[in-house]
XYZ file of C-alpha atoms in Angstrom:
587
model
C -47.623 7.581 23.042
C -49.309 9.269 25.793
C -49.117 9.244 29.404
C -52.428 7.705 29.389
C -52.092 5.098 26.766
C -48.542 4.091 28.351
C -50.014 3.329 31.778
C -52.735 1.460 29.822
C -50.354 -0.935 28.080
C -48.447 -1.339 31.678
C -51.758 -2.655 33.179
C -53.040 -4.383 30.387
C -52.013 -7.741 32.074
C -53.920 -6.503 35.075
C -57.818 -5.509 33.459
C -58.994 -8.377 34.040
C -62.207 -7.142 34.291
C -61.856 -6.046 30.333
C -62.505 -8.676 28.026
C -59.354 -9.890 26.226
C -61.407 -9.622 22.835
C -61.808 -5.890 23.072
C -57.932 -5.033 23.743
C -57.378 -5.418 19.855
C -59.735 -2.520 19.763
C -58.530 0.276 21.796
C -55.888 2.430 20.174
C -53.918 2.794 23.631
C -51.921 5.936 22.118
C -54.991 7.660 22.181
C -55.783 9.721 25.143
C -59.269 9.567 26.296
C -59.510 12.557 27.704
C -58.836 14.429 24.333
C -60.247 11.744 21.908
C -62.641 9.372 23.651
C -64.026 7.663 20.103
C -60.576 7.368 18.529
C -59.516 5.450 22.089
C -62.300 3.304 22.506
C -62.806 2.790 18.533
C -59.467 3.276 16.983
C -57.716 -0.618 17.057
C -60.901 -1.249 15.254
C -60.639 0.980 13.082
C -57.434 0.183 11.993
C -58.263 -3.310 11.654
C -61.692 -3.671 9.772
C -61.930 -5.557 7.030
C -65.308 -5.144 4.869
C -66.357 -7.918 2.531
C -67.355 -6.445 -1.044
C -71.454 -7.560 -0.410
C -70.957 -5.240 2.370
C -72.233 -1.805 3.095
C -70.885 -1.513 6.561
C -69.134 -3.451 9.254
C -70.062 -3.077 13.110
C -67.833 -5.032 15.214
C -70.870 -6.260 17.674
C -73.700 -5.559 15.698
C -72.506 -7.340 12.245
C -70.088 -10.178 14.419
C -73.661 -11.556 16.127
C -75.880 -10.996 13.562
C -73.253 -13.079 10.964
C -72.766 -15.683 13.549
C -76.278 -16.060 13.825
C -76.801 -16.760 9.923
C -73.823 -18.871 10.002
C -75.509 -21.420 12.422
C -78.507 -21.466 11.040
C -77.355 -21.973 7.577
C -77.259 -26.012 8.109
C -80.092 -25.965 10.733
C -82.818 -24.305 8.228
C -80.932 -25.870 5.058
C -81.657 -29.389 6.161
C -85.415 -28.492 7.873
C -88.934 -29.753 6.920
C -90.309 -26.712 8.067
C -92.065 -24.087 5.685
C -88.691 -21.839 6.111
C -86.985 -24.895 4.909
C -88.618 -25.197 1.667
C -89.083 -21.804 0.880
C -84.879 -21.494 1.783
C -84.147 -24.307 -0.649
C -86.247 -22.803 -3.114
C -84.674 -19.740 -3.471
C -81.629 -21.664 -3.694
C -82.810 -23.498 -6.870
C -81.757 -21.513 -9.364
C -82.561 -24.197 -11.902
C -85.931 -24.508 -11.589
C -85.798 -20.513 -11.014
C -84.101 -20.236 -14.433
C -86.294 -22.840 -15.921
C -89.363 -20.865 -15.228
C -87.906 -17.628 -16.486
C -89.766 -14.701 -16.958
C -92.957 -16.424 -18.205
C -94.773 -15.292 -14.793
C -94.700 -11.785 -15.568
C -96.959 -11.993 -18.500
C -100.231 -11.988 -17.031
C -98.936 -8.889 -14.717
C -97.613 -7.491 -18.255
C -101.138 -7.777 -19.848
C -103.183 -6.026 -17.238
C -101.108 -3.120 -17.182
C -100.813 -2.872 -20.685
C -104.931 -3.278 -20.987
C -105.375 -0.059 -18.640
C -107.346 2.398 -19.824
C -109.010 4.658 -17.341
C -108.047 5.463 -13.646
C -110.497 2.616 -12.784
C -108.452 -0.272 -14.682
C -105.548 1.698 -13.012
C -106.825 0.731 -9.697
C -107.235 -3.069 -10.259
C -103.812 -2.959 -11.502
C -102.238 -0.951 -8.302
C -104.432 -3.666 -6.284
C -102.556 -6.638 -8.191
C -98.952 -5.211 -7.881
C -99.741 -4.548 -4.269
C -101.233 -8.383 -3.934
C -97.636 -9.229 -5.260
C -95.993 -7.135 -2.719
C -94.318 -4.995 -5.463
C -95.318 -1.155 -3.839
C -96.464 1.093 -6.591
C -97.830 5.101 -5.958
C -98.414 5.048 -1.965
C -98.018 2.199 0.816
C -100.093 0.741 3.262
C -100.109 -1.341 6.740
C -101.619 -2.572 9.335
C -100.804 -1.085 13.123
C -102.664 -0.040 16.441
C -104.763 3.313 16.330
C -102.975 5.482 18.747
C -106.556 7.320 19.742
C -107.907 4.000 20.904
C -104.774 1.037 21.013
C -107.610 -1.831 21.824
C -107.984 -1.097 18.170
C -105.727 -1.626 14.562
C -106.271 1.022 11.934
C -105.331 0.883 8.253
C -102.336 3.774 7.650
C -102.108 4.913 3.852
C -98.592 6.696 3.893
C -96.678 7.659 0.456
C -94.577 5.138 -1.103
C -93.180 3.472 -4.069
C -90.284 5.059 -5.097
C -87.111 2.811 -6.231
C -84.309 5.428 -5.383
C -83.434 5.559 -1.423
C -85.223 8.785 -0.317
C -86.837 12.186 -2.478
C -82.792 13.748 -2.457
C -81.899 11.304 -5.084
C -84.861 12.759 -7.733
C -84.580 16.728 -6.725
C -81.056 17.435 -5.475
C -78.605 18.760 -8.416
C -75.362 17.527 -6.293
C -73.315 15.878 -9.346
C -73.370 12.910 -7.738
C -77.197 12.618 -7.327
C -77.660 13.270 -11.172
C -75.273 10.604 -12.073
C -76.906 8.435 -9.666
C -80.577 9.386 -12.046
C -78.613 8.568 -14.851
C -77.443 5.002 -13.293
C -81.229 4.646 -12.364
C -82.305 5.335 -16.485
C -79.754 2.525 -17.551
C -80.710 0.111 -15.759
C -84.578 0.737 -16.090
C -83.613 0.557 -19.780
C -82.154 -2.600 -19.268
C -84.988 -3.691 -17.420
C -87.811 -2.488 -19.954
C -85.763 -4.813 -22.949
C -86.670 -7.991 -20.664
C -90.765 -6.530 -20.867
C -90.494 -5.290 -24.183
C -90.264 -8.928 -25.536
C -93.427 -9.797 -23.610
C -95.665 -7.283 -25.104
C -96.770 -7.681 -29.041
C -95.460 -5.082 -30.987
C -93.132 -3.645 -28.958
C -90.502 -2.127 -30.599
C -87.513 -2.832 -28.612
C -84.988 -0.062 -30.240
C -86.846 2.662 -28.912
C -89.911 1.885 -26.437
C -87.725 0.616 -23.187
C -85.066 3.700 -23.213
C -88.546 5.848 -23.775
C -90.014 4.125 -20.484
C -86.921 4.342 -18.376
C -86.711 8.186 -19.207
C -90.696 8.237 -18.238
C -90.582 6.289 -15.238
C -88.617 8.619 -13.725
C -90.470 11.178 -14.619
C -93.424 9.832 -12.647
C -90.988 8.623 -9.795
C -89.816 12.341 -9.724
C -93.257 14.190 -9.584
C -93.736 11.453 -6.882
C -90.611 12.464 -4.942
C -91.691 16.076 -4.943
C -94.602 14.974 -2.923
C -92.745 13.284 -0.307
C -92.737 14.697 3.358
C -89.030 14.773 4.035
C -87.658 12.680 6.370
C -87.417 15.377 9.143
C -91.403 15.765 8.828
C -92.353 12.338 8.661
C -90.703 11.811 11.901
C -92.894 14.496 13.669
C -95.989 14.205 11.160
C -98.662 12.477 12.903
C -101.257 10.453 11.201
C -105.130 11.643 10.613
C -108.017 9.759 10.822
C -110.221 9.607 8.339
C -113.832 8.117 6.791
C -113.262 6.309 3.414
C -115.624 8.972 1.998
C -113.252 11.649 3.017
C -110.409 9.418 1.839
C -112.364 9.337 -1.553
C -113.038 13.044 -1.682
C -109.259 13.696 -0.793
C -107.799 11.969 -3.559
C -110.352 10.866 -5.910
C -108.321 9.932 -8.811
C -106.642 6.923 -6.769
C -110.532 5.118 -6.148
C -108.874 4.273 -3.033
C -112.199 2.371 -1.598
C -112.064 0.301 -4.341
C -108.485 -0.855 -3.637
C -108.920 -0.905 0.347
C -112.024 -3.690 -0.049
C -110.067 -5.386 -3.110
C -107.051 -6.148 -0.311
C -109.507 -6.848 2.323
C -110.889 -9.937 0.341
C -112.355 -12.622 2.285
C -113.742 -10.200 4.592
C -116.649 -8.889 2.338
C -119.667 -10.728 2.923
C -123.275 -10.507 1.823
C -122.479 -8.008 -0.667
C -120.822 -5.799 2.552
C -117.584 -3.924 2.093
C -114.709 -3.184 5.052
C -113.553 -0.060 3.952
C -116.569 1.792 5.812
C -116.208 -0.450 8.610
C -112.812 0.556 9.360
C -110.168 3.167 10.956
C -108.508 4.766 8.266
C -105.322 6.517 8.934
C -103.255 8.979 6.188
C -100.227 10.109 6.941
C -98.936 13.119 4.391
C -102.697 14.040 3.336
C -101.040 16.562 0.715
C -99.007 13.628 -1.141
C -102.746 11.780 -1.384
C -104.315 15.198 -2.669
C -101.377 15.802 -5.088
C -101.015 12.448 -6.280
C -104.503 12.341 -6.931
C -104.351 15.458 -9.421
C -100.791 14.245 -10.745
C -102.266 10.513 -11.609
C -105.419 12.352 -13.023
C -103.738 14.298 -15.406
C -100.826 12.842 -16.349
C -100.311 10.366 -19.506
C -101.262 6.855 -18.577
C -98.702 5.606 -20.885
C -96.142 7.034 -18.608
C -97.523 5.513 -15.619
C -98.000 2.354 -17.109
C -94.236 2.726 -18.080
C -93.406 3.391 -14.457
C -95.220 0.072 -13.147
C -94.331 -2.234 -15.500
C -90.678 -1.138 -14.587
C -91.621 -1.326 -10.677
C -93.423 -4.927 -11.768
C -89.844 -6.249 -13.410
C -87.879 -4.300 -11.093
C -89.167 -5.940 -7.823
C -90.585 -9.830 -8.712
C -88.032 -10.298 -11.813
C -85.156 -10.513 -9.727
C -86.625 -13.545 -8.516
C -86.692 -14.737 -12.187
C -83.945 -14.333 -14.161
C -80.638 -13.861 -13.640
C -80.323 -9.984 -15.927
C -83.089 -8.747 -14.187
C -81.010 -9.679 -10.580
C -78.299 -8.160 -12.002
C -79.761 -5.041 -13.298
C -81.022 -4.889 -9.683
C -77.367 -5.026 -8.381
C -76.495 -2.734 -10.764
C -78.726 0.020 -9.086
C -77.139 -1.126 -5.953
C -73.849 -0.519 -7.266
C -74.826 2.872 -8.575
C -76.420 4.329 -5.091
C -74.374 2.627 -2.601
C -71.300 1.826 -3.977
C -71.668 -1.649 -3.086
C -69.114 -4.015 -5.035
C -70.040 -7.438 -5.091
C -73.777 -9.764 -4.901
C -74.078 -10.650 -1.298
C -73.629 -14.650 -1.633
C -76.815 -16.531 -2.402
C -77.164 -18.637 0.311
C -77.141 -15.237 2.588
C -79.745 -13.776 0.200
C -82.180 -16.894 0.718
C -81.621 -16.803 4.328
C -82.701 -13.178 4.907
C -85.293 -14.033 2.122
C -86.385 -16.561 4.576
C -86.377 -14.417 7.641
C -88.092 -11.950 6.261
C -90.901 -14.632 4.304
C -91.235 -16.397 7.740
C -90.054 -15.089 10.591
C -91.182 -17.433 13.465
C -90.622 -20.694 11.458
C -86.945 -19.209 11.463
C -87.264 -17.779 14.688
C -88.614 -21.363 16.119
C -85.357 -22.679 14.415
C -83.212 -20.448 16.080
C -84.726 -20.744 19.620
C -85.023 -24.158 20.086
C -81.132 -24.637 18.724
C -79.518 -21.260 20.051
C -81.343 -19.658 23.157
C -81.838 -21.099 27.004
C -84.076 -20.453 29.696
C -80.954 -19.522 31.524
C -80.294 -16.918 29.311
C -84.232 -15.819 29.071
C -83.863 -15.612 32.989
C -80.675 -13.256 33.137
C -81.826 -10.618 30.345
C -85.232 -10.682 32.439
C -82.980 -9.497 36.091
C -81.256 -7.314 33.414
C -84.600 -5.420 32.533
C -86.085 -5.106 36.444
C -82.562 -3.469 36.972
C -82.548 -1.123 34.267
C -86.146 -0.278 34.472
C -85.732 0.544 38.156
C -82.575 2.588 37.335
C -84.686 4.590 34.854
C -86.931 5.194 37.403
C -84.382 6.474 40.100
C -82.993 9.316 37.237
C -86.757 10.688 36.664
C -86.862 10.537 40.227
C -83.637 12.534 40.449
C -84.761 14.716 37.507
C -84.946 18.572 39.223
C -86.533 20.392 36.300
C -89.775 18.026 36.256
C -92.757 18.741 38.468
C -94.134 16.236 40.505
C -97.865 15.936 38.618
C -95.487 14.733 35.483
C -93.598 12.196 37.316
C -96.217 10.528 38.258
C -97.354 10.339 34.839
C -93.900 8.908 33.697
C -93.755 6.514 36.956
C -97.543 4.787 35.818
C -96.397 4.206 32.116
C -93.033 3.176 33.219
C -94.976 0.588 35.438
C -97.029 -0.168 32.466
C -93.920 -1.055 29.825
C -93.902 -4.600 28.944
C -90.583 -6.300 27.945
C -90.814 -9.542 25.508
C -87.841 -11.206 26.064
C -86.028 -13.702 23.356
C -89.686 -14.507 21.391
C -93.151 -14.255 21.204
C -95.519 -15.877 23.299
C -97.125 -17.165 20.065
C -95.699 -18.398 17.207
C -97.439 -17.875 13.673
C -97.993 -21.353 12.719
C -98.806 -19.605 8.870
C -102.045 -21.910 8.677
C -103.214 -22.932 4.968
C -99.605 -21.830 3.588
C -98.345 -24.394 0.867
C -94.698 -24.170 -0.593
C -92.691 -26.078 -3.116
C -89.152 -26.383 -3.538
C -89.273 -25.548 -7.214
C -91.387 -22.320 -7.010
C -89.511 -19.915 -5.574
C -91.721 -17.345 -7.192
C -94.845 -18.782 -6.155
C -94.374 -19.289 -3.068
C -93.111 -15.486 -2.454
C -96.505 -14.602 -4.060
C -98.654 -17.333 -1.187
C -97.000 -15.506 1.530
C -97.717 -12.200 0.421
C -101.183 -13.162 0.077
C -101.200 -14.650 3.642
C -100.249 -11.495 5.612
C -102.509 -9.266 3.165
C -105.090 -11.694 4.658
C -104.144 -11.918 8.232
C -103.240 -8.018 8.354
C -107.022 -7.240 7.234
C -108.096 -9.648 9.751
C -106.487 -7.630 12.085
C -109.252 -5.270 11.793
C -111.678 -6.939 12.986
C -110.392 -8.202 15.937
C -108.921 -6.360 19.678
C -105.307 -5.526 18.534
C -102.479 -7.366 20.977
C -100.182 -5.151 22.644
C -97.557 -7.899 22.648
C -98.100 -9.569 18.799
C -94.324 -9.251 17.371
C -95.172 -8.340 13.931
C -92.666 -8.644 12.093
C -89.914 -8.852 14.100
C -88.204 -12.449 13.634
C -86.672 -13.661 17.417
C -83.298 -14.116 15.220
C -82.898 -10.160 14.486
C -79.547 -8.710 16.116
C -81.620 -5.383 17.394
C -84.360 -4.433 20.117
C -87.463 -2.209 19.381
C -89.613 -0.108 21.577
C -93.439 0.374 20.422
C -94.579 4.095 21.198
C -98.424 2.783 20.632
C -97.810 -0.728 22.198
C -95.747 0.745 25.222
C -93.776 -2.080 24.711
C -90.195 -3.403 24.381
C -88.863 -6.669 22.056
C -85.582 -7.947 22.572
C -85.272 -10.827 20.112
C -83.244 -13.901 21.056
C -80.860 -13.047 18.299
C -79.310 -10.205 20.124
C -79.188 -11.989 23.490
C -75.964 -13.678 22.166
C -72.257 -12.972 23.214
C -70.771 -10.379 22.646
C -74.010 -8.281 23.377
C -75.079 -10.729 26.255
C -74.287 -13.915 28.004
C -75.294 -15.199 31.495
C -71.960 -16.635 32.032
C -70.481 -13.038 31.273
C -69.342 -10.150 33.859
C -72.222 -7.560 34.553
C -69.808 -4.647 33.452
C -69.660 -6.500 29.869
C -72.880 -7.193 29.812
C -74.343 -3.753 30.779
C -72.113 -1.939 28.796
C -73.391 -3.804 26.078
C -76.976 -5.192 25.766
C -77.598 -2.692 29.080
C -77.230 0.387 26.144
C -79.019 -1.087 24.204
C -82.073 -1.327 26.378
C -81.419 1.414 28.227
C -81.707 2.938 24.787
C -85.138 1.700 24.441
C -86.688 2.117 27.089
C -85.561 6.138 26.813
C -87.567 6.039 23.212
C -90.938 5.940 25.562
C -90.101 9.175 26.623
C -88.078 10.627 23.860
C -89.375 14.015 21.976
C -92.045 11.295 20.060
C -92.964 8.839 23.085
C -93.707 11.521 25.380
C -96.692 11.861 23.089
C -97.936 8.766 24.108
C -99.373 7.072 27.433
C -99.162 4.423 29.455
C -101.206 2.087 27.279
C -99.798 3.552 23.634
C -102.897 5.743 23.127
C -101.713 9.300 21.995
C -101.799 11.707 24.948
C -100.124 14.810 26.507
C -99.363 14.167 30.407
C -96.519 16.803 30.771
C -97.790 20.247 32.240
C -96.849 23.193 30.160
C -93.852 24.300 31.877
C -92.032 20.534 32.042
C -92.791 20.351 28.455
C -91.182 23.794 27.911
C -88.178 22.467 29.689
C -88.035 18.862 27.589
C -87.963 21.326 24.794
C -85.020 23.170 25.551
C -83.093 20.413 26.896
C -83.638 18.366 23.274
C -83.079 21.296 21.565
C -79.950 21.553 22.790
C -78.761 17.755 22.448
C -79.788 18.662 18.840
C -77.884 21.312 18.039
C -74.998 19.183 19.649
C -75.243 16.662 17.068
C -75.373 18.743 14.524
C -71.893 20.617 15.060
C -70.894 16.711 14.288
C -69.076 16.380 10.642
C -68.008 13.712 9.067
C -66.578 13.275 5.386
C -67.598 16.914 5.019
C -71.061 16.565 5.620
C -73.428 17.440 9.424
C -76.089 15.216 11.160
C -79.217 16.099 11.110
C -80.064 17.197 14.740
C -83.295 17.475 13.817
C -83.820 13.685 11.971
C -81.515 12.304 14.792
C -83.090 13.568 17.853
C -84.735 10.759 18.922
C -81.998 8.206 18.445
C -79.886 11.000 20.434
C -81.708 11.346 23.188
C -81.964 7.419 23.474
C -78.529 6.598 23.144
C -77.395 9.395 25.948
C -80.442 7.910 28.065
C -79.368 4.483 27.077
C -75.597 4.182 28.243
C -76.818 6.456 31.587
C -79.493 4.166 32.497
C -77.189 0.974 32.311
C -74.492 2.642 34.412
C -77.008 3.711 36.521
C -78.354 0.119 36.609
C -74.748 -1.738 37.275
C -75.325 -0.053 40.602
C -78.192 -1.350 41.610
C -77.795 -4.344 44.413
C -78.553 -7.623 42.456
């Protein structure tokens, strides 16, 4: 081996300041001066084992996050709580089998009884109501020209295939992958084909498969790519000039159908609102693609979408036509287990019923206390490298200093928990209850509205995740209790462990406020400039240059995108300097 990894297994005995755990995962013939990654990464490397329901394996990242479902497994499996019953539920396949398909009829008979874009509409409202995402997307988040506010963003969505490469790149291995995609919608048309009279099921579902990709590929062609979407910023708009831009879609009509209880009097919300587009051209060019195009192949397209999405929950071909498509994108080789599938099903359904779970069983106020010391010493790290920052001008520090100041940390959970008030669920309707809670945030995101937004509401971000997020129009940071778990953290650990680690990681974060996107925003998450022209000149060249960096950066023949990375590149350089930076700072 090396000089350097020799002396390294001589003094092994002797880190004692290096966690016993991570030995395993050096590769101590690699010398870190040539080949830092293979050094640091290489034992792991070596050693990795990935289950077959896996798409990846992170030795931190997927080792917390899989202890975390492990404990809760019994915890949640055995509760009264609403994440109880909807877990054991989804576990019932009996009842879930008993059932069958029969649910999808009604949803089958309104889309076959379309006729004109207006009976269209009602039926993009329903799918929507089901949480099954058909034509474009919508949500629910703060208005970055005035954050004491929520707006309602339209944005394009409802695609089935990963991203707009899959439906216009030639790359063999992108047609096959269209190909796998027209089997399985195939397969999944035969299942509808037997709930609609007459249909003649030698011909009609292999028609529709070949059709609704067709409409899933003019879709796909509207798509901003990736790269814009990250710099696109939203519009603001009136619901007439939502209505003018794409009026094929009647998209008033579906805005005050979602909005529901809030009509009153014969009132509507959708002039009462913020709306917000984001990709105006895929709303124009929808609008003239939906008006023209045959509505038999659009209703071919949602009834596979309507299958697709809910019939997994229904019968065991449509789940496995699901994993099928799986298979066929991702390579993925067997069904994650189906206890693991409720559980995130659960997380996802409820998050702070689970979250409430996982707090009161796995998270102490010792722990709450540490992470919080951790924060006040990375934030005032952050602050000492602006300070130390020689290419930015006073006027813009100052700037950075107040919103610094003004970043709010929520750390472990909320300080509410959604109690989900006038939710219902049985332990033999799996589907039914899916369909309640879908209803429930449609409600409670409309409501949202009408009411001062909260700069500190979680959303939905469940305390058990194994991540951290930083809101550019909340200026905030969330570091659920599920990350604030050994290896990442632990009060009783070393700070060098413990900064090295969960220190990154919010060091990361806290660099998105400032990042090429969060130096858009202020101190309060409204969207503003506060760099002069010359420091902004200089952020420019500086990121420009981290992103040509990244992408010189190959792997299995293929380059990062500088460009769609930059953000996550400029965090993670901030994020490891800040929490050196930080393990400096007297305690």
């Amino acid at each position: 081996g090396s000089p350097t990894g020799q002396a390294l297994r001589a003094l092994e005995g002797k880190f004692r300041y290096l966690p016993q755990d991570m030995l395993p995962l050096l590769d101590p013939d690699a010398d870190p001066c040539h080949d830092f990654y293979q050094h640091a990464c290489g034992g792991f490397l070596k050693s990795a084992k990935m289950k077959g329901s896996e798409l990846e394996v992170a030795y931190a990242w997927d080792g917390v996050s899989r202890n975390n479902t492990r404990r809760l497994d019994p915890l949640i499996a055995s509760s009264k709580s609403l994440a109880g019953v909807f877990y054991r539920s989804c576990l019932n396949t009996t009842a879930i089998e008993d059932t069958g398909v029969g649910p999808l009829v009604p949803f089958v008979k309104q889309v076959e009884q379309v006729k004109d874009l207006v009976s269209l509409e009602a039926v993009i409202y329903w799918m929507h109501k089901a949480n099954v995402v058909v034509m474009y997307d919508w949500s629910v988040e703060v208005d970055p020209r005035d954050p004491r506010h929520s707006a309602l963003y339209l944005v394009q969505g409802g695609i089935t295939l990963p991203s707009p490469s899959y439906y216009t790149s030639e790359e063999p291995g992108m047609v096959a992958k269209r190909e796998g995609y027209k089997q399985v919608a195939e397969q999944v048309l035969k299942r509808v084909c037997v709930l609609i009279e007459g249909c003649d099921v030698a011909a009609w579902p292999r028609w529709g498969a070949a059709k609704s990709l067709e409409v899933e590929t003019a879709m796909a062609r509207l798509f901003a790519s990736p790269e814009q979407q990250r710099v696109e910023r939203a519009e603001a708009m009136t619901i007439e000039g939502v209505s003018k831009l794409s009026p094929s879609m009647h998209l008033e009509r579906f805005i005050n159908a979602m909005a529901g209880t809030f009509h009153s009097q014969g009132d509507t919300i959708a002039g009462k609102i913020t709306i917000m587009i984001r990709n105006k051209a895929y709303f124009s060019h929808l609008s003239d693609f939906v008006g023209t195009a045959p509505l038999d192949n659009i209703k071919a397209y949602l009834l596979f979408r309507l299958a697709f999405v809910l019939g997994a929950d229904m019968d065991a071909e449509l789940e496995d036509a699901g994993f099928r498509l799986q298979q066929i994108v991702t390579g993925q080789v067997k069904k994650v287990p189906r206890w693991k599938k409720c559980m995130h099903a659960a997380m996802n359904a409820l998050p702070d019923d689970v979250g409430k779970l996982f707090i009161d069983n796995f998270f102490s106020a010792v722990t709450k206390q540490a992470a919080e010391h951790m924060v006040m010493r990375l934030k005032m790290a952050f602050k000492e490298e602006a300070e130390a920052a020689g290419w930015m001008s006073n006027e813009t520090k100052r700037a950075l200093f107040k919103k610094l100041h003004h970043m709010f940390f929520a750390i472990g959970e909320p300080s509410r928990l959604d109690r989900y008030k006038g939710v219902h669920l049985s332990e033999t309707e799996f589907l039914r209850n899916g369909l309640q809670l879908s209803e429930w945030y449609i409600h409670h995101s409309f409501q949202r509205l009408t009411h001062p937004s909260d700069r500190t509401r979680w959303g939905s971000t469940s305390p058990t995740m194994t991540d951290a997020f930083y809101s550019y129009t909340d200026n905030g940071l969330f570091v659920p209790a599920g990350i604030l778990q050994a290896p990442f953290f632990s009060a009783a650990s070393p700070d060098a462990r413990n900064y090295g680690a969960l220190g990154g990681v919010i060091g990361h974060e806290i660099t998105h406020g400032f990042d090429d996107q969060g130096r858009k925003f202020g101190s309060e998450g409204e969207s503003l400039n506060w760099w002069t022209a010359d420091d902004v000149r200089s952020f420019e060249g500086r990121a420009k240059c981290i992103s040509g960096a990244y992408s010189r950066y190959e792997e299995l023949g293929k380059h990062v995108s500088g460009g769609l990375t930059l953000g996550e590149d400029i965090a993670d350089m901030g994020g490891v300097k800040v929490a050196m930076q930080a393990l400096k700072v007297p305690p």
